[in-house]
Coordinates of C-alpha atoms in Angstrom, one line a residue:
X251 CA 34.7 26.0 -32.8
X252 CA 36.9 23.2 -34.3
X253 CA 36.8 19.6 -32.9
X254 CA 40.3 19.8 -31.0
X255 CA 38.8 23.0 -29.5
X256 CA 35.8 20.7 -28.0
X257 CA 38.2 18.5 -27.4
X258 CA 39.5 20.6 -24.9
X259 CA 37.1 22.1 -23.4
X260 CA 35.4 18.7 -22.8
X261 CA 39.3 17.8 -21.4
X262 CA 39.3 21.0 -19.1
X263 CA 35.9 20.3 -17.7
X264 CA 36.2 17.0 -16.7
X265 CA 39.9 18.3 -14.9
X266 CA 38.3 21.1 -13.1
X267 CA 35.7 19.1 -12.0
X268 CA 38.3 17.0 -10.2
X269 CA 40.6 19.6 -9.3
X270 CA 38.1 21.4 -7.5
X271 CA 36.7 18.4 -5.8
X272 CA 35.3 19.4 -2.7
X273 CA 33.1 22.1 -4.6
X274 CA 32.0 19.9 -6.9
X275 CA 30.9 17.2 -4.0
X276 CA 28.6 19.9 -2.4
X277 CA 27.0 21.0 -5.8
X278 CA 26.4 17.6 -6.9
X279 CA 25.2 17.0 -3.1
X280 CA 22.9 19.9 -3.6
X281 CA 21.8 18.2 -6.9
X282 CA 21.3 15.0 -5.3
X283 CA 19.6 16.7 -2.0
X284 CA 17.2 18.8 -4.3
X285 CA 16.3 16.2 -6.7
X286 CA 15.9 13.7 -4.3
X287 CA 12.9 16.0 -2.5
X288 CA 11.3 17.2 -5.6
X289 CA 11.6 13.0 -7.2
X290 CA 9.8 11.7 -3.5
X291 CA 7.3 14.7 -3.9
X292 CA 6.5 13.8 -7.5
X293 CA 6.0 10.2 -6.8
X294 CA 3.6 11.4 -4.2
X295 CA 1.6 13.0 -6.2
X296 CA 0.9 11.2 -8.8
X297 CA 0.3 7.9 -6.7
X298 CA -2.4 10.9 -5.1
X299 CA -3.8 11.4 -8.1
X300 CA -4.1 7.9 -9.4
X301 CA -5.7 6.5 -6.3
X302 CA -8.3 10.1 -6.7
X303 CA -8.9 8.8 -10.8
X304 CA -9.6 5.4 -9.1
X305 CA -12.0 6.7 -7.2
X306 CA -13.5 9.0 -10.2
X307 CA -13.7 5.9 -12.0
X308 CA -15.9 4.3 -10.0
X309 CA -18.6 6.9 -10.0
X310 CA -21.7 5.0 -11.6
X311 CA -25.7 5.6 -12.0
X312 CA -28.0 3.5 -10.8
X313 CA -31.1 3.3 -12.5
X314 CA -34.2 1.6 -10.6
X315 CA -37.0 0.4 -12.5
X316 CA -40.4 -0.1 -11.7
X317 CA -41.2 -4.0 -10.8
X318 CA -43.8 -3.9 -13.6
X319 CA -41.5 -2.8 -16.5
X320 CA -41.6 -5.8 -19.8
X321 CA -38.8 -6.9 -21.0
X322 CA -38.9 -5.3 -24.6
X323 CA -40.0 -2.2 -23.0
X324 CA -36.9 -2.7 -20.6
X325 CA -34.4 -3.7 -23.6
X326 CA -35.6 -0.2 -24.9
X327 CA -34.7 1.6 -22.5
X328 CA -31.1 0.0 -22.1
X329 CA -30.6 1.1 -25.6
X330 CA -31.4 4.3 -25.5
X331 CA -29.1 5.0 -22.3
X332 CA -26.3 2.8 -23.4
X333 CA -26.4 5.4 -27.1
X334 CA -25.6 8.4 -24.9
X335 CA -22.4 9.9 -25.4
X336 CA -21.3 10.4 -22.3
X337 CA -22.1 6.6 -21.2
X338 CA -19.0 4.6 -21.4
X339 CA -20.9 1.0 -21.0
X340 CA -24.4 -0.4 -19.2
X341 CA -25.0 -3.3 -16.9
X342 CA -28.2 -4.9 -16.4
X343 CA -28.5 -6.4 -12.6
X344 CA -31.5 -8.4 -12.2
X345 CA -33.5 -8.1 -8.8
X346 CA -32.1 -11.8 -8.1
X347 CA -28.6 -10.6 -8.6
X348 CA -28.8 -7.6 -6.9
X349 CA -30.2 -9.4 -3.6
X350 CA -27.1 -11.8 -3.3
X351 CA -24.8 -9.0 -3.8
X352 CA -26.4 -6.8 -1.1
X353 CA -26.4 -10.0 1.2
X354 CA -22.6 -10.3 0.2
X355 CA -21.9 -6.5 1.4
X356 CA -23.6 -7.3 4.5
X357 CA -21.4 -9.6 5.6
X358 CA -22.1 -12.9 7.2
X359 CA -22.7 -11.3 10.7
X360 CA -25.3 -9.1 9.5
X361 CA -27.2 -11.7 6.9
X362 CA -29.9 -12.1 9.3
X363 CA -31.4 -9.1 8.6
X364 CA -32.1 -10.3 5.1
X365 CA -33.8 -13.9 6.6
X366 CA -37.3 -14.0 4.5
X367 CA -36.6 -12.7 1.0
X368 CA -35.8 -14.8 -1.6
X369 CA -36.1 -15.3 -5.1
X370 CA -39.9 -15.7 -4.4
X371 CA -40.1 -12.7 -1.8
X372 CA -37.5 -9.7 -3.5
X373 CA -38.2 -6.4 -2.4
X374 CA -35.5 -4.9 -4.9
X375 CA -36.4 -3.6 -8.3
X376 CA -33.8 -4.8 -11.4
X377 CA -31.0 -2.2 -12.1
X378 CA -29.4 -0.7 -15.0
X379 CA -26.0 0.1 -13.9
X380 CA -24.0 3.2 -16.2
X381 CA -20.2 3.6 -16.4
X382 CA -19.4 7.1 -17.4
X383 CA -16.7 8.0 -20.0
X384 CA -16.1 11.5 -17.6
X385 CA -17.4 11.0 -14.5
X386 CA -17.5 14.6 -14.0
X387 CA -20.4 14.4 -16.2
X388 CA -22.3 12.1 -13.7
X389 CA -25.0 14.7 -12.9
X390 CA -25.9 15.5 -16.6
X391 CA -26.5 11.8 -17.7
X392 CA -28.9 11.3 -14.7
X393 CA -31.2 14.1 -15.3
X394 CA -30.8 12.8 -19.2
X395 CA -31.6 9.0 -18.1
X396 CA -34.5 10.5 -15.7
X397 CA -36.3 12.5 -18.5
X398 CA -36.7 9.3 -20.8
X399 CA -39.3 8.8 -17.8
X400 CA -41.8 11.5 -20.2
X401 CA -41.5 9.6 -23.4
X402 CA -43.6 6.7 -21.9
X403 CA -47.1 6.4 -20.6
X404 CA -45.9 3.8 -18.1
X405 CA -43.3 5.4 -16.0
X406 CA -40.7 3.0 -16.1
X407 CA -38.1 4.5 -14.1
X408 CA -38.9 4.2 -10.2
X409 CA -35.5 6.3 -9.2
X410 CA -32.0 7.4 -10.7
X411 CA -29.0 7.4 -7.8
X412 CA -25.3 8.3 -7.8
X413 CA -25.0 9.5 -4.3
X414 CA -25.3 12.9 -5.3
X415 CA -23.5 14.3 -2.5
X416 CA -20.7 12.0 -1.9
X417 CA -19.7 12.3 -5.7
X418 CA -19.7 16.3 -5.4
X419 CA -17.4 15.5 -2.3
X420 CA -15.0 13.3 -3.6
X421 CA -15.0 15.6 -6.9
X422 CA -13.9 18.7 -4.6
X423 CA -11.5 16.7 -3.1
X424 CA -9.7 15.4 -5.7
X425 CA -9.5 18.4 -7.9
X426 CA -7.7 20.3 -4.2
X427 CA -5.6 17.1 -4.5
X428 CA -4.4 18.1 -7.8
X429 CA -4.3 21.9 -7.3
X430 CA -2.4 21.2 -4.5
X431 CA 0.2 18.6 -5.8
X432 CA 0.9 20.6 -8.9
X433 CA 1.6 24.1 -6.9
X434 CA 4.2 22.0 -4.1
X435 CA 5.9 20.2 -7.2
X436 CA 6.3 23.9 -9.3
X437 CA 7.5 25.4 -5.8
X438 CA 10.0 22.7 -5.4
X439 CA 11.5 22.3 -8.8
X440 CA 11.7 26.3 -8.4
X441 CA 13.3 26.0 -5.3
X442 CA 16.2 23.1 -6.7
X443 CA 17.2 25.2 -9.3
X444 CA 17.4 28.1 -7.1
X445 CA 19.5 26.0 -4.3
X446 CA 21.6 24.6 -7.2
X447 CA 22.3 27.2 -9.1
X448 CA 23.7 29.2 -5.8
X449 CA 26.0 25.9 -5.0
X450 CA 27.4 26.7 -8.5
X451 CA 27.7 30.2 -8.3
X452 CA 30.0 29.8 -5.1
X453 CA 31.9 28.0 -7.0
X454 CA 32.6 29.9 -9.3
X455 CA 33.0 32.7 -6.8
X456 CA 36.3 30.6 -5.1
X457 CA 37.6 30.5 -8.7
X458 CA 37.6 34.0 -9.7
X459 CA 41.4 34.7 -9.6
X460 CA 41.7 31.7 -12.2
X461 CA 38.7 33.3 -14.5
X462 CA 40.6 36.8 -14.3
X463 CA 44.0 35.5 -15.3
X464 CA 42.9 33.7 -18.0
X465 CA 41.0 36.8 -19.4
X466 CA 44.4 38.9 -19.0
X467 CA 46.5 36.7 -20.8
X468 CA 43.3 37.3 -23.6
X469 CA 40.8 34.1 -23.4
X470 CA 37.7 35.2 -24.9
X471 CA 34.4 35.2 -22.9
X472 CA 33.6 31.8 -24.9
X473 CA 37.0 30.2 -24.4
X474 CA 37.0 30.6 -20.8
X475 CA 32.7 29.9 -20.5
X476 CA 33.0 26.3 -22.3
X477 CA 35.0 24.3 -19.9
X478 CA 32.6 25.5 -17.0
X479 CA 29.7 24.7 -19.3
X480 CA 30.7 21.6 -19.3
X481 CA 31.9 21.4 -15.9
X482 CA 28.4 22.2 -15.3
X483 CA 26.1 19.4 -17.6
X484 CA 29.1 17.0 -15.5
X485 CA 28.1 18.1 -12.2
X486 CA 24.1 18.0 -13.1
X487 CA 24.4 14.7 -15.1
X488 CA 25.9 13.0 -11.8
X489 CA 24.1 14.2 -9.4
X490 CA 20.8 13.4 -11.2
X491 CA 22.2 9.6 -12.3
X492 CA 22.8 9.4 -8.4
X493 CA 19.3 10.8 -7.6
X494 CA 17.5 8.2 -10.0
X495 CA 19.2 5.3 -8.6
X496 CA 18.3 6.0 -4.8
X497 CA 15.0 7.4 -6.1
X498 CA 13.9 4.3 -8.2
X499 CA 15.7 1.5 -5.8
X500 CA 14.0 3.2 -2.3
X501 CA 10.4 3.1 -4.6
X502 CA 10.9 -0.5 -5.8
X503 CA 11.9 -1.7 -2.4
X504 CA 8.2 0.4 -1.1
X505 CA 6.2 -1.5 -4.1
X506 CA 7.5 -4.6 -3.0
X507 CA 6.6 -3.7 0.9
X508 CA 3.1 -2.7 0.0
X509 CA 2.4 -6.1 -2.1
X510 CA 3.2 -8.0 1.1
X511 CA 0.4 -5.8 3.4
X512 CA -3.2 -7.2 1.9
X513 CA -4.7 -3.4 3.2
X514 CA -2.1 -0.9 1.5
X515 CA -2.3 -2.7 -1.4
X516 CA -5.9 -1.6 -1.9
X517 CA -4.3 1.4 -2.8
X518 CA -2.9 -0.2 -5.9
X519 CA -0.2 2.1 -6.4
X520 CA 1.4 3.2 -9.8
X521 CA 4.0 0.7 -11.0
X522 CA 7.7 1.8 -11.6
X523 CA 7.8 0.8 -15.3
X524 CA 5.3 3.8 -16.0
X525 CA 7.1 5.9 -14.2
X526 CA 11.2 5.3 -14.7
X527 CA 11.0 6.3 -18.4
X528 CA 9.3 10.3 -17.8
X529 CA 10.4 10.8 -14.5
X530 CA 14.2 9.8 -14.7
X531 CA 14.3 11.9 -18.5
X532 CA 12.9 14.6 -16.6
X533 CA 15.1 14.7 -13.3
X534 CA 18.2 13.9 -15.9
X535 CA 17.1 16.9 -17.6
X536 CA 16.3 19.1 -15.0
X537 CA 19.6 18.1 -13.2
X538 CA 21.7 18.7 -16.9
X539 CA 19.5 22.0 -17.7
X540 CA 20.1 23.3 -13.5
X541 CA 24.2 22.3 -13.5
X542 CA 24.6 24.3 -17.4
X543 CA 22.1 27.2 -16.3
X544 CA 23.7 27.4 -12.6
X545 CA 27.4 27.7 -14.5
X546 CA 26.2 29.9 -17.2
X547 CA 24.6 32.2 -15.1
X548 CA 27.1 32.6 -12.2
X549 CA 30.1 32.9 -14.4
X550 CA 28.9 36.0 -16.2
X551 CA 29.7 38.4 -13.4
X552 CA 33.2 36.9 -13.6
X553 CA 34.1 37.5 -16.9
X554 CA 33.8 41.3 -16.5
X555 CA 37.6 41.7 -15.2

Protein backbone atom coordinates (compact mmCIF):
# COMPACT_ATOMS: atom_id res chain seq x y z
CA UNK A 1 0.00 0.00 0.00
CA UNK A 2 1.43 3.35 -1.12
CA UNK A 3 1.06 6.54 1.02
CA UNK A 4 -1.75 8.26 -1.18
CA UNK A 5 -3.46 4.92 -0.82
CA UNK A 6 -3.38 5.49 3.27
CA UNK A 7 -4.12 8.61 2.48
CA UNK A 8 -7.30 7.66 1.36
CA UNK A 9 -8.36 5.36 3.26
CA UNK A 10 -7.64 7.50 6.40
CA UNK A 11 -9.78 10.28 4.14
CA UNK A 12 -12.72 7.69 3.52
CA UNK A 13 -12.84 6.71 7.13
CA UNK A 14 -13.06 9.79 8.77
CA UNK A 15 -16.07 10.63 5.78
CA UNK A 16 -18.02 7.65 6.59
CA UNK A 17 -17.77 8.10 9.97
CA UNK A 18 -19.68 11.36 9.48
CA UNK A 19 -21.82 10.35 6.86
CA UNK A 20 -23.18 7.67 8.78
CA UNK A 21 -23.64 9.70 11.85
CA UNK A 22 -26.29 8.47 13.68
CA UNK A 23 -24.62 4.80 13.62
CA UNK A 24 -21.64 6.04 14.62
CA UNK A 25 -23.26 8.02 17.78
CA UNK A 26 -24.77 4.70 19.11
CA UNK A 27 -21.41 2.68 18.60
CA UNK A 28 -19.40 5.17 20.19
CA UNK A 29 -22.44 5.48 22.86
CA UNK A 30 -22.04 1.80 23.29
CA UNK A 31 -18.22 2.36 23.72
CA UNK A 32 -18.78 5.03 26.15
CA UNK A 33 -21.70 3.02 28.03
CA UNK A 34 -19.39 -0.20 28.18
CA UNK A 35 -16.35 1.42 29.13
CA UNK A 36 -17.78 3.58 31.47
CA UNK A 37 -19.16 0.31 33.61
CA UNK A 38 -16.10 -1.82 33.25
CA UNK A 39 -13.66 1.86 34.20
CA UNK A 40 -16.22 2.33 37.62
CA UNK A 41 -15.90 -1.49 38.24
CA UNK A 42 -12.14 -1.41 37.96
CA UNK A 43 -11.69 1.54 40.17
CA UNK A 44 -13.74 -0.46 42.55
CA UNK A 45 -11.70 -3.04 42.77
CA UNK A 46 -8.62 -2.05 43.15
CA UNK A 47 -9.61 0.72 45.91
CA UNK A 48 -11.05 -3.08 47.37
CA UNK A 49 -7.99 -4.46 47.19
CA UNK A 50 -5.82 -1.72 48.49
CA UNK A 51 -7.83 -1.03 51.50
CA UNK A 52 -7.63 -5.47 51.99
CA UNK A 53 -3.35 -4.99 51.39
CA UNK A 54 -3.89 -2.21 54.15
CA UNK A 55 -5.27 -4.40 56.27
CA UNK A 56 -2.66 -7.41 55.32
CA UNK A 57 -0.12 -5.00 56.21
CA UNK A 58 -0.94 -4.48 59.51
CA UNK A 59 -0.81 -8.05 60.58
CA UNK A 60 2.01 -8.12 63.33
CA UNK A 61 3.40 -10.64 66.12
CA UNK A 62 3.52 -9.84 69.37
CA UNK A 63 6.06 -11.38 71.34
CA UNK A 64 5.56 -11.27 75.35
CA UNK A 65 8.45 -11.80 77.47
CA UNK A 66 8.87 -12.95 80.74
CA UNK A 67 9.20 -9.87 83.45
CA UNK A 68 12.51 -11.57 84.52
CA UNK A 69 14.26 -11.60 81.08
CA UNK A 70 18.14 -9.27 81.23
CA UNK A 71 18.69 -7.03 78.94
CA UNK A 72 21.59 -8.74 77.01
CA UNK A 73 19.73 -11.88 77.13
CA UNK A 74 16.73 -9.76 75.69
CA UNK A 75 18.95 -7.85 72.96
CA UNK A 76 19.70 -11.52 71.90
CA UNK A 77 16.74 -12.47 71.38
CA UNK A 78 15.73 -9.29 69.17
CA UNK A 79 18.55 -10.29 67.02
CA UNK A 80 17.85 -13.39 66.35
CA UNK A 81 14.11 -12.64 65.32
CA UNK A 82 14.81 -9.43 63.57
CA UNK A 83 17.59 -12.05 61.20
CA UNK A 84 14.61 -14.09 60.02
CA UNK A 85 13.75 -13.81 56.61
CA UNK A 86 10.47 -13.42 56.56
CA UNK A 87 10.61 -10.45 59.35
CA UNK A 88 10.41 -7.19 57.54
CA UNK A 89 11.48 -5.03 60.86
CA UNK A 90 11.18 -5.36 65.03
CA UNK A 91 9.94 -2.95 67.61
CA UNK A 92 10.89 -3.15 71.15
CA UNK A 93 7.78 -1.65 73.42
CA UNK A 94 8.81 -1.45 76.90
CA UNK A 95 6.15 -2.40 79.69
CA UNK A 96 6.06 1.57 80.41
CA UNK A 97 5.20 2.20 76.84
CA UNK A 98 2.97 -0.38 76.32
CA UNK A 99 0.76 0.81 79.46
CA UNK A 100 0.16 4.42 78.19
CA UNK A 101 -0.79 3.07 74.82
CA UNK A 102 -3.33 0.56 76.22
CA UNK A 103 -4.59 3.59 78.42
CA UNK A 104 -4.79 5.65 75.07
CA UNK A 105 -7.02 2.76 73.33
CA UNK A 106 -9.13 2.84 76.24
CA UNK A 107 -10.20 6.08 75.83
CA UNK A 108 -10.63 8.70 78.47
CA UNK A 109 -14.13 7.23 79.56
CA UNK A 110 -12.79 4.02 80.32
CA UNK A 111 -9.26 5.12 82.00
CA UNK A 112 -10.54 4.30 85.27
CA UNK A 113 -10.26 0.95 84.91
CA UNK A 114 -6.48 1.28 84.73
CA UNK A 115 -6.52 3.75 88.24
CA UNK A 116 -3.55 1.90 90.35
CA UNK A 117 -0.80 0.85 87.91
CA UNK A 118 1.88 2.88 87.19
CA UNK A 119 5.30 2.84 86.29
CA UNK A 120 5.91 1.37 89.91
CA UNK A 121 2.81 -1.11 89.70
CA UNK A 122 2.87 -2.53 85.65
CA UNK A 123 1.25 -5.67 85.20
CA UNK A 124 2.35 -5.81 81.44
CA UNK A 125 5.42 -7.63 80.30
CA UNK A 126 7.86 -5.60 77.52
CA UNK A 127 7.00 -6.59 73.87
CA UNK A 128 8.90 -7.23 70.80
CA UNK A 129 6.60 -6.17 68.09
CA UNK A 130 7.42 -8.10 64.25
CA UNK A 131 6.38 -6.56 60.90
CA UNK A 132 6.16 -9.26 58.27
CA UNK A 133 7.57 -8.85 54.72
CA UNK A 134 4.36 -11.45 53.62
CA UNK A 135 1.92 -11.40 56.07
CA UNK A 136 0.65 -14.51 54.72
CA UNK A 137 3.54 -15.96 56.44
CA UNK A 138 2.34 -14.75 59.89
CA UNK A 139 1.71 -18.23 61.28
CA UNK A 140 5.24 -19.65 60.34
CA UNK A 141 7.32 -16.81 61.97
CA UNK A 142 5.37 -17.37 65.29
CA UNK A 143 5.89 -20.97 65.70
CA UNK A 144 9.71 -19.99 64.49
CA UNK A 145 9.91 -16.93 67.20
CA UNK A 146 8.15 -19.50 69.84
CA UNK A 147 10.73 -22.42 69.42
CA UNK A 148 13.83 -20.03 70.27
CA UNK A 149 11.91 -20.65 73.74
CA UNK A 150 14.15 -24.40 73.65
CA UNK A 151 17.53 -22.84 73.02
CA UNK A 152 17.44 -21.25 76.63
CA UNK A 153 17.38 -22.67 80.09
CA UNK A 154 15.38 -19.62 81.16
CA UNK A 155 12.29 -19.52 79.16
CA UNK A 156 12.23 -16.14 77.99
CA UNK A 157 9.28 -16.01 76.03
CA UNK A 158 5.90 -15.87 78.28
CA UNK A 159 3.48 -15.87 74.93
CA UNK A 160 3.55 -15.19 71.01
CA UNK A 161 0.02 -13.53 69.65
CA UNK A 162 -1.26 -12.46 66.24
CA UNK A 163 -4.89 -13.01 66.75
CA UNK A 164 -4.68 -16.23 65.15
CA UNK A 165 -8.18 -16.29 64.10
CA UNK A 166 -8.96 -12.89 63.07
CA UNK A 167 -5.81 -12.94 60.73
CA UNK A 168 -7.11 -16.35 59.10
CA UNK A 169 -10.44 -14.29 58.74
CA UNK A 170 -9.36 -11.33 57.17
CA UNK A 171 -6.90 -13.60 54.92
CA UNK A 172 -10.10 -15.50 53.64
CA UNK A 173 -11.68 -12.52 53.00
CA UNK A 174 -9.52 -10.66 51.16
CA UNK A 175 -8.33 -13.37 48.83
CA UNK A 176 -12.70 -13.76 47.99
CA UNK A 177 -12.24 -10.07 47.53
CA UNK A 178 -9.76 -10.57 44.87
CA UNK A 179 -11.21 -13.79 43.33
CA UNK A 180 -14.21 -11.98 43.09
CA UNK A 181 -13.07 -8.55 41.64
CA UNK A 182 -10.93 -10.21 39.03
CA UNK A 183 -13.88 -12.69 37.69
CA UNK A 184 -16.69 -9.37 37.57
CA UNK A 185 -13.80 -7.26 35.73
CA UNK A 186 -12.98 -10.42 33.06
CA UNK A 187 -16.89 -10.86 32.71
CA UNK A 188 -17.28 -7.24 31.98
CA UNK A 189 -14.55 -6.41 29.66
CA UNK A 190 -16.00 -9.74 27.87
CA UNK A 191 -19.21 -8.39 27.92
CA UNK A 192 -17.98 -4.56 26.26
CA UNK A 193 -16.44 -6.08 23.57
CA UNK A 194 -19.20 -8.31 22.92
CA UNK A 195 -21.90 -5.31 23.19
CA UNK A 196 -19.46 -3.27 20.95
CA UNK A 197 -18.59 -5.27 18.62
CA UNK A 198 -22.58 -6.10 17.80
CA UNK A 199 -23.14 -2.04 17.62
CA UNK A 200 -20.49 -2.31 14.82
CA UNK A 201 -21.69 -5.11 13.16
CA UNK A 202 -25.14 -3.42 12.59
CA UNK A 203 -23.49 -1.11 11.11
CA UNK A 204 -22.04 -2.56 8.85
CA UNK A 205 -25.18 -4.53 8.27
CA UNK A 206 -27.18 -0.95 7.16
CA UNK A 207 -24.20 -0.54 4.70
CA UNK A 208 -24.23 -3.65 2.81
CA UNK A 209 -25.49 -2.34 -0.49
CA UNK A 210 -22.47 0.13 -0.46
CA UNK A 211 -19.87 -2.82 0.44
CA UNK A 212 -21.56 -4.91 -2.55
CA UNK A 213 -21.29 -2.23 -5.18
CA UNK A 214 -17.97 -1.44 -4.44
CA UNK A 215 -16.96 -5.19 -4.79
CA UNK A 216 -18.76 -5.25 -8.37
CA UNK A 217 -17.18 -2.41 -9.80
CA UNK A 218 -13.79 -4.78 -8.48
CA UNK A 219 -12.51 -3.26 -5.00
CA UNK A 220 -10.50 -5.89 -3.48
CA UNK A 221 -11.38 -7.34 -0.03
CA UNK A 222 -8.43 -4.94 1.43
CA UNK A 223 -9.50 -1.86 -0.47
CA UNK A 224 -12.93 -1.89 0.70
CA UNK A 225 -11.78 -3.38 4.56
CA UNK A 226 -9.27 -0.30 5.26
CA UNK A 227 -11.52 2.61 5.37
CA UNK A 228 -13.83 0.61 7.91
CA UNK A 229 -10.64 -0.31 9.78
CA UNK A 230 -10.20 2.91 10.32
CA UNK A 231 -13.65 3.95 10.71
CA UNK A 232 -13.37 1.51 13.42
CA UNK A 233 -9.89 2.65 15.70
CA UNK A 234 -12.09 6.39 15.00
CA UNK A 235 -15.07 5.17 16.61
CA UNK A 236 -13.11 3.24 19.58
CA UNK A 237 -10.54 6.13 20.02
CA UNK A 238 -13.60 8.61 20.75
CA UNK A 239 -15.53 6.86 22.57
CA UNK A 240 -12.76 5.74 24.98
CA UNK A 241 -11.14 9.59 25.05
CA UNK A 242 -14.89 10.35 26.13
CA UNK A 243 -15.00 7.46 28.73
CA UNK A 244 -11.61 8.68 30.41
CA UNK A 245 -12.64 12.17 30.78
CA UNK A 246 -16.06 11.36 32.68
CA UNK A 247 -14.27 8.46 34.33
CA UNK A 248 -11.18 10.46 35.73
CA UNK A 249 -13.21 13.92 36.36
CA UNK A 250 -16.42 11.84 38.34
CA UNK A 251 -13.24 9.96 40.47
CA UNK A 252 -11.38 13.31 41.18
CA UNK A 253 -14.46 15.06 42.16
CA UNK A 254 -15.13 11.51 44.75
CA UNK A 255 -11.33 11.92 46.10
CA UNK A 256 -11.97 15.35 46.81
CA UNK A 257 -15.48 14.44 48.58
CA UNK A 258 -13.90 11.81 50.67
CA UNK A 259 -10.92 14.23 51.94
CA UNK A 260 -13.64 16.50 53.37
CA UNK A 261 -15.43 13.41 55.50
CA UNK A 262 -12.75 12.71 58.52
CA UNK A 263 -14.40 8.77 58.55
CA UNK A 264 -14.26 7.72 54.75
CA UNK A 265 -11.01 9.02 54.55
CA UNK A 266 -9.80 6.20 56.88
CA UNK A 267 -10.19 4.38 53.92
CA UNK A 268 -7.31 6.19 52.28
CA UNK A 269 -8.31 5.49 48.86
CA UNK A 270 -5.89 5.06 45.84
CA UNK A 271 -4.89 8.40 44.38
CA UNK A 272 -5.66 9.24 40.64
CA UNK A 273 -2.03 9.81 39.57
CA UNK A 274 -1.42 5.97 40.08
CA UNK A 275 -4.14 5.20 38.41
CA UNK A 276 -4.67 7.65 35.05
CA UNK A 277 -1.47 6.44 33.44
CA UNK A 278 -2.56 2.19 33.24
CA UNK A 279 -6.03 2.54 33.43
CA UNK A 280 -6.66 5.30 30.60
CA UNK A 281 -3.74 3.25 28.21
CA UNK A 282 -5.78 0.29 28.93
CA UNK A 283 -9.47 1.65 28.30
CA UNK A 284 -7.81 3.62 25.19
CA UNK A 285 -6.64 0.38 24.15
CA UNK A 286 -9.37 -1.76 24.80
CA UNK A 287 -11.75 0.89 23.17
CA UNK A 288 -9.12 1.10 19.84
CA UNK A 289 -8.53 -2.83 19.85
CA UNK A 290 -12.94 -3.36 20.38
CA UNK A 291 -13.85 -0.46 17.55
CA UNK A 292 -10.93 -2.32 14.79
CA UNK A 293 -11.90 -5.95 16.05
CA UNK A 294 -15.81 -5.04 16.05
CA UNK A 295 -15.19 -3.65 12.16
CA UNK A 296 -12.94 -6.34 11.14
CA UNK A 297 -14.95 -8.92 12.21
CA UNK A 298 -18.46 -7.83 11.14
CA UNK A 299 -17.37 -6.76 7.71
CA UNK A 300 -16.15 -10.20 6.61
CA UNK A 301 -19.55 -11.68 6.02
CA UNK A 302 -20.04 -8.67 3.72
CA UNK A 303 -17.38 -9.02 1.45
CA UNK A 304 -18.68 -12.39 0.20
CA UNK A 305 -21.00 -10.76 -2.54
Amino acid sequence: MNFNTFLRHLREGFKSLFRNGWMSIASITSIIVSLLILGVFVLLVVNVNSIADNADSQVEISTYLQLNVDEELRTTLQEEIAAMPEVSSIAFVPKDQGLAEFKEKLGEDQQELLEGFDVDNNPLPDTIRVELIDPSTVNFVAEKIEALNDKYTEKPIMKVNFGEETVETLFKITRLIRTIGFVFVAGLALMSMFLISNTIRVTILARRREIGIMKLVGATNAFIRWPFFVEGALIGLIGSLITIGILFAGYNQLLITVQQDIIIKMLNLVPLSSLWAWLGGSLLIMGVLVGVLGSTLSIRKSLKV
